[in-house]
Short mmCIF file of C-alpha atoms and ligand atoms in Angstrom, two decimals:
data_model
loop_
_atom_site.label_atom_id
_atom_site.label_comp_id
_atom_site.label_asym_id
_atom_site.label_seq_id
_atom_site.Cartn_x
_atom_site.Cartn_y
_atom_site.Cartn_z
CA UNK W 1 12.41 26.50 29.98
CA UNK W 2 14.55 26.71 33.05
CA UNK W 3 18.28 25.60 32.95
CA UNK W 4 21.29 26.67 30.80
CA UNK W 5 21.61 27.10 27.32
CA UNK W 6 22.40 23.74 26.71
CA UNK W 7 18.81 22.91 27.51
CA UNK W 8 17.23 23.40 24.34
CA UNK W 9 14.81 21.45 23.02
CA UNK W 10 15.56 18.74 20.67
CA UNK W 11 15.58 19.80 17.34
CA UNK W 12 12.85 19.18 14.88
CA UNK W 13 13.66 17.63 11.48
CA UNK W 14 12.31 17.74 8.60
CA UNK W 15 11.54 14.32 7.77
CA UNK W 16 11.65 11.08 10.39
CA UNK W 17 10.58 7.92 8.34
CA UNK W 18 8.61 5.97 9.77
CA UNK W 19 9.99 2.70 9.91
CA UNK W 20 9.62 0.55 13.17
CA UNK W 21 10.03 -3.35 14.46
CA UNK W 22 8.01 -4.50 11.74
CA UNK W 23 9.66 -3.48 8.87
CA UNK W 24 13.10 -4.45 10.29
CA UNK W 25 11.45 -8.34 10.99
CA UNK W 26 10.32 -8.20 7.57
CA UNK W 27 13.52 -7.48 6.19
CA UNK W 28 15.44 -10.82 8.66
CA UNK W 29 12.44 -12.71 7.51
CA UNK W 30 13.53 -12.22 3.42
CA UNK W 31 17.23 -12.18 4.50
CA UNK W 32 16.25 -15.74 5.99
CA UNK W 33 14.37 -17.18 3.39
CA UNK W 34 17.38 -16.48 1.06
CA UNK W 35 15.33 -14.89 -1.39
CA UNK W 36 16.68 -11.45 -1.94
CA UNK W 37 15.98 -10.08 -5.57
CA UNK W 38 12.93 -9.95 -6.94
CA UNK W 39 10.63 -12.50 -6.20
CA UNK W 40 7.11 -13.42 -4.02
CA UNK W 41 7.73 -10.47 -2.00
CA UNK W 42 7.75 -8.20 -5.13
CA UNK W 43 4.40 -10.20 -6.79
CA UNK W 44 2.69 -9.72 -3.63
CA UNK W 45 3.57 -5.86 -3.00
CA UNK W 46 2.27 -5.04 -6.84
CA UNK W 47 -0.91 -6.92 -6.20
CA UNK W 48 -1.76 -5.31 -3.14
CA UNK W 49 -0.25 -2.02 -4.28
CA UNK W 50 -2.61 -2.26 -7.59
CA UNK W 51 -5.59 -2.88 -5.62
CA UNK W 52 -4.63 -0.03 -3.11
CA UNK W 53 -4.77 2.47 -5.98
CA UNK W 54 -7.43 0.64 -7.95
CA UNK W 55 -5.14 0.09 -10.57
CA UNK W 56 -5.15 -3.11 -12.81
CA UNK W 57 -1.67 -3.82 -13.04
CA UNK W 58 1.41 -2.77 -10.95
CA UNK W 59 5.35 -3.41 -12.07
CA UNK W 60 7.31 -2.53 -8.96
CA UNK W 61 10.74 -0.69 -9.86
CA UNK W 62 14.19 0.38 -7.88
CA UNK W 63 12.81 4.47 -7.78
CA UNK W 64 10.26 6.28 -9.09
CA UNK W 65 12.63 7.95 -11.42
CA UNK W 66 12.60 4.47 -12.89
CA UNK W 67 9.03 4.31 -13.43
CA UNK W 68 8.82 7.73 -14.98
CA UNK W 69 11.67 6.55 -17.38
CA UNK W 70 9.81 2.87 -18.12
CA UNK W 71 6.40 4.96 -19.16
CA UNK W 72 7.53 6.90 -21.60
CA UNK W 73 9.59 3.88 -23.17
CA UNK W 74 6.46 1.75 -23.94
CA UNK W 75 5.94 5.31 -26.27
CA UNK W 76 8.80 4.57 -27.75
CA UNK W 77 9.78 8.14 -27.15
CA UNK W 78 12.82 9.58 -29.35
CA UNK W 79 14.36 12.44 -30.55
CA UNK W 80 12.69 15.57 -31.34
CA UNK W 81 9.23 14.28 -29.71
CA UNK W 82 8.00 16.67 -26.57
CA UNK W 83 6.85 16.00 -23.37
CA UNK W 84 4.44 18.78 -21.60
CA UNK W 85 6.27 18.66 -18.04
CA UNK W 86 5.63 21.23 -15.23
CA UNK W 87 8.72 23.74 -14.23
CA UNK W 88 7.80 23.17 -10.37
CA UNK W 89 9.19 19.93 -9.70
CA UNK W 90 11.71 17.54 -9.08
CA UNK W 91 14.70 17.19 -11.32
CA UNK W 92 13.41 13.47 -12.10
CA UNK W 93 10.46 14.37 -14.03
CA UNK W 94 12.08 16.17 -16.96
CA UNK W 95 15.79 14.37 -16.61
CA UNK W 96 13.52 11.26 -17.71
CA UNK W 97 12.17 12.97 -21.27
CA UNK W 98 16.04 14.15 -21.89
CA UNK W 99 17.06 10.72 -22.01
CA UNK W 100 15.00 10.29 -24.93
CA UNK W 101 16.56 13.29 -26.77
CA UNK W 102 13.20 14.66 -26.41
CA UNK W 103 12.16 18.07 -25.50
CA UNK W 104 10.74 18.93 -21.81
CA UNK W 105 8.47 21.85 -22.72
CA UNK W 106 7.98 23.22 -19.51
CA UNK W 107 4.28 24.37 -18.23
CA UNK W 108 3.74 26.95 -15.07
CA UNK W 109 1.68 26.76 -12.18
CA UNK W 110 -2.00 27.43 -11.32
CA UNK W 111 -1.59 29.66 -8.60
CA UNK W 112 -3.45 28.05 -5.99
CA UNK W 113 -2.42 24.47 -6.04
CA UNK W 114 1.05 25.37 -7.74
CA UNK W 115 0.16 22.53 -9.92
CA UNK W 116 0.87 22.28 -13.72
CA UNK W 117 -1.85 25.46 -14.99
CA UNK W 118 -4.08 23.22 -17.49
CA UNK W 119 -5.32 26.68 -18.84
CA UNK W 120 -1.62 26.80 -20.63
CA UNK W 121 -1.08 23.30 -21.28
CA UNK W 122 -3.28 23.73 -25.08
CA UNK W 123 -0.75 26.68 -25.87
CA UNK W 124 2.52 24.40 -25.65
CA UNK W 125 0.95 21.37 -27.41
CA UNK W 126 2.52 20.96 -30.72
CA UNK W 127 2.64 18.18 -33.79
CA UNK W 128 5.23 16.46 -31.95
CA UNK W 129 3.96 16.51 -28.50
CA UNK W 130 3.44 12.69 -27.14
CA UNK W 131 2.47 12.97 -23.61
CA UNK W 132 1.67 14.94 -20.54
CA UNK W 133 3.38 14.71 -16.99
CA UNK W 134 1.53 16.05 -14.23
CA UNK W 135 3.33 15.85 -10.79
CA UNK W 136 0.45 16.12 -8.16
CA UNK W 137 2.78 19.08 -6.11
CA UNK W 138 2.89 18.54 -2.70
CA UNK W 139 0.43 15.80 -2.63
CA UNK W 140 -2.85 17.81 -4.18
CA UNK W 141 -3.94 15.86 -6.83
CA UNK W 142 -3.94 18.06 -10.38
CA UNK W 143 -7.18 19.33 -12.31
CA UNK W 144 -7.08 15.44 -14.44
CA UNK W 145 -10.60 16.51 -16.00
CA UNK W 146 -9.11 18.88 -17.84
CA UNK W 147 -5.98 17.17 -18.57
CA UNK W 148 -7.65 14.13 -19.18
CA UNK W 149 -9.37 16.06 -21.54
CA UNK W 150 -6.90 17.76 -23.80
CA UNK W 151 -4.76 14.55 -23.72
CA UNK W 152 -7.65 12.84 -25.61
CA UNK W 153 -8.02 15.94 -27.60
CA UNK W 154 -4.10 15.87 -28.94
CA UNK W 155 -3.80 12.15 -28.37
CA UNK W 156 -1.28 12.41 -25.59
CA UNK W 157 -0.35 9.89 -22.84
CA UNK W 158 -0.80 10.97 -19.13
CA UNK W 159 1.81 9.96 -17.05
CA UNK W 160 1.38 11.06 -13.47
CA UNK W 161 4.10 11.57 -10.78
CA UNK W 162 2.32 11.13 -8.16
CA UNK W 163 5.97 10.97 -6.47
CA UNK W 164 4.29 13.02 -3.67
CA UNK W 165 0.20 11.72 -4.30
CA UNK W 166 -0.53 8.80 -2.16
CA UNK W 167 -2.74 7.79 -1.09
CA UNK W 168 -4.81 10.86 -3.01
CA UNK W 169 -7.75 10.70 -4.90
CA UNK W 170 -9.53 12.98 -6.95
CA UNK W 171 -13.25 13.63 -7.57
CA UNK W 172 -13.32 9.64 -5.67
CA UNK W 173 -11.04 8.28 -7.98
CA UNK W 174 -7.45 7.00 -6.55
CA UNK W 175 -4.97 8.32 -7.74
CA UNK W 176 -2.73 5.20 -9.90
CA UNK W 177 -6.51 4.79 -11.50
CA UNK W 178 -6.83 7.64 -13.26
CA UNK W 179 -4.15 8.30 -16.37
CA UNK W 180 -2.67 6.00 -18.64
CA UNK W 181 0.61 5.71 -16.52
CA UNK W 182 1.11 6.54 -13.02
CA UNK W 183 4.55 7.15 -11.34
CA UNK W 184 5.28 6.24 -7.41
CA UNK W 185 8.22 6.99 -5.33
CA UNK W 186 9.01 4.62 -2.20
CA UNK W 187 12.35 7.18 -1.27
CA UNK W 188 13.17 7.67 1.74
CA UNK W 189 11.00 10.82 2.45
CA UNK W 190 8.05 9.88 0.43
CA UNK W 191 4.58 8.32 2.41
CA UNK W 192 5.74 4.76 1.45
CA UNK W 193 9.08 3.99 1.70
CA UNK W 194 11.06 1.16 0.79
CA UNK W 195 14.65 3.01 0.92
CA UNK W 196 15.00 3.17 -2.46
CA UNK W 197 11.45 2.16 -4.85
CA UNK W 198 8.83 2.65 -6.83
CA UNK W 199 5.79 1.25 -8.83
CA UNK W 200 3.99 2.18 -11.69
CA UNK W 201 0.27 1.39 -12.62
CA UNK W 202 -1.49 1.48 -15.81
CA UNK W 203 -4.87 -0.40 -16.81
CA UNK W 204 -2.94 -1.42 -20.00
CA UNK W 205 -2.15 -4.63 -19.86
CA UNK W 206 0.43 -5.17 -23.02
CA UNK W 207 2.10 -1.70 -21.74
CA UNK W 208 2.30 -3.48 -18.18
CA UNK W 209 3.84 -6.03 -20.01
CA UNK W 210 6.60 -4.11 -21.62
CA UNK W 211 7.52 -2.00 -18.84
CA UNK W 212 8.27 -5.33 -17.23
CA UNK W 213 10.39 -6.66 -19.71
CA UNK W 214 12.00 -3.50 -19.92
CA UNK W 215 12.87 -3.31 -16.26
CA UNK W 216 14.79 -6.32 -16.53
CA UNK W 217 17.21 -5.56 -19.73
CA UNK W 218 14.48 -5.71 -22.16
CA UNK W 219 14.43 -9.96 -21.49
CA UNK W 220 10.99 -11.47 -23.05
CA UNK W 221 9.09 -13.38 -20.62
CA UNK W 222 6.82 -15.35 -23.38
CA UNK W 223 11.06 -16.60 -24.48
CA UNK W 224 10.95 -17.80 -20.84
CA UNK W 225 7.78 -19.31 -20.93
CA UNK W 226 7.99 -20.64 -24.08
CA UNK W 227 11.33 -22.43 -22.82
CA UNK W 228 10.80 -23.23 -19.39
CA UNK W 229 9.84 -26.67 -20.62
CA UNK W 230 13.12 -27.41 -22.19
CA UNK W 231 15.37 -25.43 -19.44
CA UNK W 232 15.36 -22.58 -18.07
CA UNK W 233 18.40 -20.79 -19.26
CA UNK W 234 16.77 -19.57 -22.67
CA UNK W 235 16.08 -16.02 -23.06
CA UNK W 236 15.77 -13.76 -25.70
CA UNK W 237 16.70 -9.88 -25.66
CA UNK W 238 13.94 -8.11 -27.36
CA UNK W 239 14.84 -4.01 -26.61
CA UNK W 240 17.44 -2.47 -24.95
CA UNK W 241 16.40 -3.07 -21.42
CA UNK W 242 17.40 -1.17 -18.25
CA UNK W 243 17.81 -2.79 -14.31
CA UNK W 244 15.32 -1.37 -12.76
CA UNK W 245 13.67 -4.76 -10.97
CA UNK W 246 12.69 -3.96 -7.40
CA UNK W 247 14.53 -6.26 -4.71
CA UNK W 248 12.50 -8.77 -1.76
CA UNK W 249 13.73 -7.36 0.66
CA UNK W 250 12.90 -3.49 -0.21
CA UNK W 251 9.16 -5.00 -1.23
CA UNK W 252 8.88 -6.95 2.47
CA UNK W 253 9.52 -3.34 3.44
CA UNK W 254 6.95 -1.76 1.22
CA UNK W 255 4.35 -4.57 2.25
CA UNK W 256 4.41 -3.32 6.06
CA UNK W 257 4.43 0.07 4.76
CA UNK W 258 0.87 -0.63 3.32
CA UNK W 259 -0.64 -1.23 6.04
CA UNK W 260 0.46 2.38 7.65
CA UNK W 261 -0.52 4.54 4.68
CA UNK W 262 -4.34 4.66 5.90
CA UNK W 263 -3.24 5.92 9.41
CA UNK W 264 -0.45 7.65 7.82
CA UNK W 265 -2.66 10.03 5.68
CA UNK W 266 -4.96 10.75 8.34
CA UNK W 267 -2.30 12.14 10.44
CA UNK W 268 -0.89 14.08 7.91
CA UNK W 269 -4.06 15.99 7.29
CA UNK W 270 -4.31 16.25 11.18
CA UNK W 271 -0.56 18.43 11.20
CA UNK W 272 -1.62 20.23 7.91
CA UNK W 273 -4.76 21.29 10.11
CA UNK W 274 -3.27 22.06 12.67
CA UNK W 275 -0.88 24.28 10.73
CA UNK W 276 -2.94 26.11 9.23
CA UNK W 277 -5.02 26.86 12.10
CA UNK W 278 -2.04 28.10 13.70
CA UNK W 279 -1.24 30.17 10.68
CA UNK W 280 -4.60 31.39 9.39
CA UNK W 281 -4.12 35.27 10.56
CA UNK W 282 -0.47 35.35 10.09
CA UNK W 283 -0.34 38.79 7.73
CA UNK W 284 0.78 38.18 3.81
CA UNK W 285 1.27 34.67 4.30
CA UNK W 286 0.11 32.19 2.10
CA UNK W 287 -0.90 28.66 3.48
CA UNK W 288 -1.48 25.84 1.11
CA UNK W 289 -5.07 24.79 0.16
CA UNK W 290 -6.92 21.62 -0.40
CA UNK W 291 -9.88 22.02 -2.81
CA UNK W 292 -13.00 20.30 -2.13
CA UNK W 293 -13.26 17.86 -4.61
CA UNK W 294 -10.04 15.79 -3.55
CA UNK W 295 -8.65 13.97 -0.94
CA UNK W 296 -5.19 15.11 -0.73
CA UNK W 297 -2.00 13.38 0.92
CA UNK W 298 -0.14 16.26 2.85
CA UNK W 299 3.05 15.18 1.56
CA UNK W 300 4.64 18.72 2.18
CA UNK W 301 3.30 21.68 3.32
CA UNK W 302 4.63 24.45 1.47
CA UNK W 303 4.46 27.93 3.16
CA UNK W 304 4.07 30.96 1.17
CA UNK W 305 5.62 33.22 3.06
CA UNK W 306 4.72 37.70 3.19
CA UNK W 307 6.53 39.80 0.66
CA UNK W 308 8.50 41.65 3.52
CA UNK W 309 10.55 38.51 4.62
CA UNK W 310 13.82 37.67 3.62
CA UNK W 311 12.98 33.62 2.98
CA UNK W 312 16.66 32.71 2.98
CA UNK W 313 17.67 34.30 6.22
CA UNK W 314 14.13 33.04 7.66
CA UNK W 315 15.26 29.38 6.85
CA UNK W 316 18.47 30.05 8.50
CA UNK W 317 16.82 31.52 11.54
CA UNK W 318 14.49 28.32 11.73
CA UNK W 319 17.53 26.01 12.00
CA UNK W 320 19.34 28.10 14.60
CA UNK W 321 15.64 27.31 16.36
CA UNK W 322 15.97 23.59 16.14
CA UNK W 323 13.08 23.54 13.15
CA UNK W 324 14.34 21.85 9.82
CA UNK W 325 12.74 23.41 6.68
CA UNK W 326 13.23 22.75 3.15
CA UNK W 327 12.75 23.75 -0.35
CA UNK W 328 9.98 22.37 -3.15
CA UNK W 329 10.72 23.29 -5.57
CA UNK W 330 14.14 25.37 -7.50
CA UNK W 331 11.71 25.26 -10.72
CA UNK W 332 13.37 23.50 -13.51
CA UNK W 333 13.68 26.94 -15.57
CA UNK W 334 15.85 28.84 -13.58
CA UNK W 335 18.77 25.67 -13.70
CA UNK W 336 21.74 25.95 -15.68
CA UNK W 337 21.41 22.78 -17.82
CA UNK W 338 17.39 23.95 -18.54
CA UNK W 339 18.68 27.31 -19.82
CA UNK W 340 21.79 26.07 -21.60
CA UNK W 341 20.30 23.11 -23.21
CA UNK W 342 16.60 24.69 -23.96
CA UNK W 343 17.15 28.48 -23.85
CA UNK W 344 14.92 28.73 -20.89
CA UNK W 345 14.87 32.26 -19.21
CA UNK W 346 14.24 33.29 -15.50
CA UNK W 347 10.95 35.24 -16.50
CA UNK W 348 9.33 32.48 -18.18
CA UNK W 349 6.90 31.05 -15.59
CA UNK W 350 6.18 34.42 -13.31
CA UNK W 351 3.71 32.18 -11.08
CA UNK W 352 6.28 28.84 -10.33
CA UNK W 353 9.25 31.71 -9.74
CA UNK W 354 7.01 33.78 -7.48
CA UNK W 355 5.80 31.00 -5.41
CA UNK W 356 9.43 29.30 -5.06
CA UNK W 357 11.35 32.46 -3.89
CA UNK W 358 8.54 32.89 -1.31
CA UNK W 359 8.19 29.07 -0.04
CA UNK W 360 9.73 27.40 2.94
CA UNK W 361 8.32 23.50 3.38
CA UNK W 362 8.00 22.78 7.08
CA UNK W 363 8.09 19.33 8.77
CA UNK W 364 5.25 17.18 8.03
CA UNK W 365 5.81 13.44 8.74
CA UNK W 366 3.09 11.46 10.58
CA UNK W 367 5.64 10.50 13.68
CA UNK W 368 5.83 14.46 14.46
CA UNK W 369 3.83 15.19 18.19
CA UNK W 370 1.53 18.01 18.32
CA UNK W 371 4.15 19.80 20.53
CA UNK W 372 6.39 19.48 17.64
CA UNK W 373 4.10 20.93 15.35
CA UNK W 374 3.11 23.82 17.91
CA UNK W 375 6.84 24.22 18.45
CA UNK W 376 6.64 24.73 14.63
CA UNK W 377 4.29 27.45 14.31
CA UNK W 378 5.36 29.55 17.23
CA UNK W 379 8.72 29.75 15.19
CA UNK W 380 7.21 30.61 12.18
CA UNK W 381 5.14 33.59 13.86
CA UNK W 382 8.03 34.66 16.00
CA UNK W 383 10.49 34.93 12.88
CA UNK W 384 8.16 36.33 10.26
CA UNK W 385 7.33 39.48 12.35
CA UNK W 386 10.94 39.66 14.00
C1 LIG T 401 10.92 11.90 -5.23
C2 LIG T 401 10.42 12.41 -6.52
C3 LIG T 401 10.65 11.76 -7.74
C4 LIG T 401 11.67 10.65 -7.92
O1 LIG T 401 11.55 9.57 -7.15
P1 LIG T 401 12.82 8.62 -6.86
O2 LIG T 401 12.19 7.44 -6.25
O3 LIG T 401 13.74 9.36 -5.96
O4 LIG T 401 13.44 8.32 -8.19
C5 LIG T 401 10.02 12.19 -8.89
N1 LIG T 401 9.22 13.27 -8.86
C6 LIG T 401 8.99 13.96 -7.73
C7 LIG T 401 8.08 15.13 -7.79
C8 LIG T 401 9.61 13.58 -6.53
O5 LIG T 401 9.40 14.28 -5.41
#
């Protein structure tokens, strides 16, 4: 660089969405056609969402928080019933069992992946266990053989979050084709974003059904079908429902997005490469892997960083560099309400505590330039052995 110290190079954020002309016509197109809640925007965006995931049916939802919540209600989930849900995630995935008055038992990581370990998922599964969660951590789908597997075994549901797994497949299946429920996120950060959105996909049809009705304050379509003829301002309520209904214009969003996750993925996997390439010898770290059999979708890429370096200070030191870093994830064990409410203690998942006082995320969004990324790892290397 020549110049002053005011000549720094633009800083490097964590996340830029990427959101361009497109989307924003899309959006004055609904505002114009004076459709704005749900309506043909939302049909269309589940149809082609379920047939980009191979799924049968999709119900498009305001977050994938809602989606999460909507699965376990056609279980009719209530108190004293237990959800298997892993400790390294987002607060969303075991808030949602909670508001059930059931019990998130919490699961550690496999080491490698830092998804859910299905080796300890059999230990935790009780008489009053009703489904599974696996969150597919970073974007690497989870073992689903075996979970697949000991869910038939115990006769739980799977219900992914695959908040961070799209597109992803695993062993050539898509995942949103391959458990009973699965759980997307269209926030702000996540590979499709509508602002605020989600979808979730099941090849049940009558659960499809209900999560529908649900997401609209628990309203029965067949009442609206069967009264259409007569007027349209019959309904009946049929359960206690929630708002959850997806908007137009956030699904004329979501239908441009689409169209970019193809591209999207592939330059993900591009800056993951490139990352790790530029990491490989870089003493006592730990890059993240992506096993053979699936196809994984780079949503973060979680550095494990050596044993000699102080991760706080290092993230501190990468902002005063112009890089943005983050955080994935403060397990759900070591928070107050998981101790407090379900006697949790720090030492309780060794691997998911290891790996989160040792990880730093670092940029990964498909608008970042390979300068950016370089940029990135020249950081890394300078502060790790500095
Ligand atoms: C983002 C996220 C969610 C929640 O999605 P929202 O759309 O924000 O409700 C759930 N689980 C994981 C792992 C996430 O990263």
């Amino acid at each position: 660089m020549n110049g002053t110290d005011g000549d720094l190079p633009a800083p490097i954020p964590f996340h830029r969405p990427d959101v361009d002309e497109a989307e924003i016509e899309a959006v004055v197109e609904t505002l114009r056609s004076g459709w704005l809640t749900t309506g043909p925007r939302v049909r269309e965006f589940e149809r082609r969402f379920a047939e980009e995931v191979g799924a049968p049916h999709a119900v498009a939802v305001n977050s994938g928080t809602a989606a999460l919540h909507l699965a376990l209600a056609t279980l009719e989930l209530g108190p004293g019933d237990e959800v298997l849900v892993p400790t390294m995630t987002f607060a969303a995935t075991g808030e949602v069992v909670c508001y059930f008055g059931a019990r998130p038992v919490l699961v550690d990581s496999e080491p490698e992946t830092l998804n859910l370990d299905p080796g300890e998922l059999a230990d935790r599964v009780t008489d009053r266990t009703r489904a599974v969660i696996p969150v597919h951590f970073g974007g690497h789908p989870c073992a689903m053989d075996e979970i697949m597997q000991l869910a038939a075994e115990h006769g739980l549901a799977v219900i992914e979050d695959a908040a961070h797994g799209l597109p992803a497949a695993y062993r050539g299946r898509p995942v949103g084709s391959i458990g009973d429920f699965t759980c997307f996120s269209f926030y702000a950060t996540k590979a499709l974003t509508t602002g605020e959105g989600g979808m979730l996909t099941t090849a049940d049809e009558e659960a499809a059904e209900t999560a529908r009705m649900l997401s609209l304050h628990g309203i029965s379509k067949d009442a609206w079908k069967r009264y259409t003829a007569e007027g349209s301002w019959y309904y009946e309520i049929v359960r206690t429902g929630y708002k959850y209904n997806l908007t137009d214009v956030a699904a004329a969003i979501g239908l441009v997005q689409l169209d970019k996750l193809e591209a999207g993925r592939r330059r993900r996997a591009a800056i993951a490469a490139r990352y790790s390439a530029g990491l490989a010898d870089l003493p006592g770290a730990r890059l993240p892997v992506s096993l053979g059999h699936v196809e994984h979708a780079w949503h973060l890429y979680p550095l494990r960083l050596p044993e000699d370096v102080d991760r706080d200070r290092f993230i501190r030191r990468m902002k005063e560099a112009g890089v943005q870093t983050s955080v994935h994830f403060i397990p759900l064990h070591l928070h107050p309400f998981y101790r407090e409410t379900f006697g949790y203690e720090a030492g309780d998942f060794p691997v998911a505590r290891r790996a989160y006082e040792r990880s730093v995320s670092l940029p990964l969004f498909p608008g970042m330039r390979d300068d950016e990324v370089d940029r990135v790892v020249e950081t890394v290397r300078r502060l790790v052995s500095s």
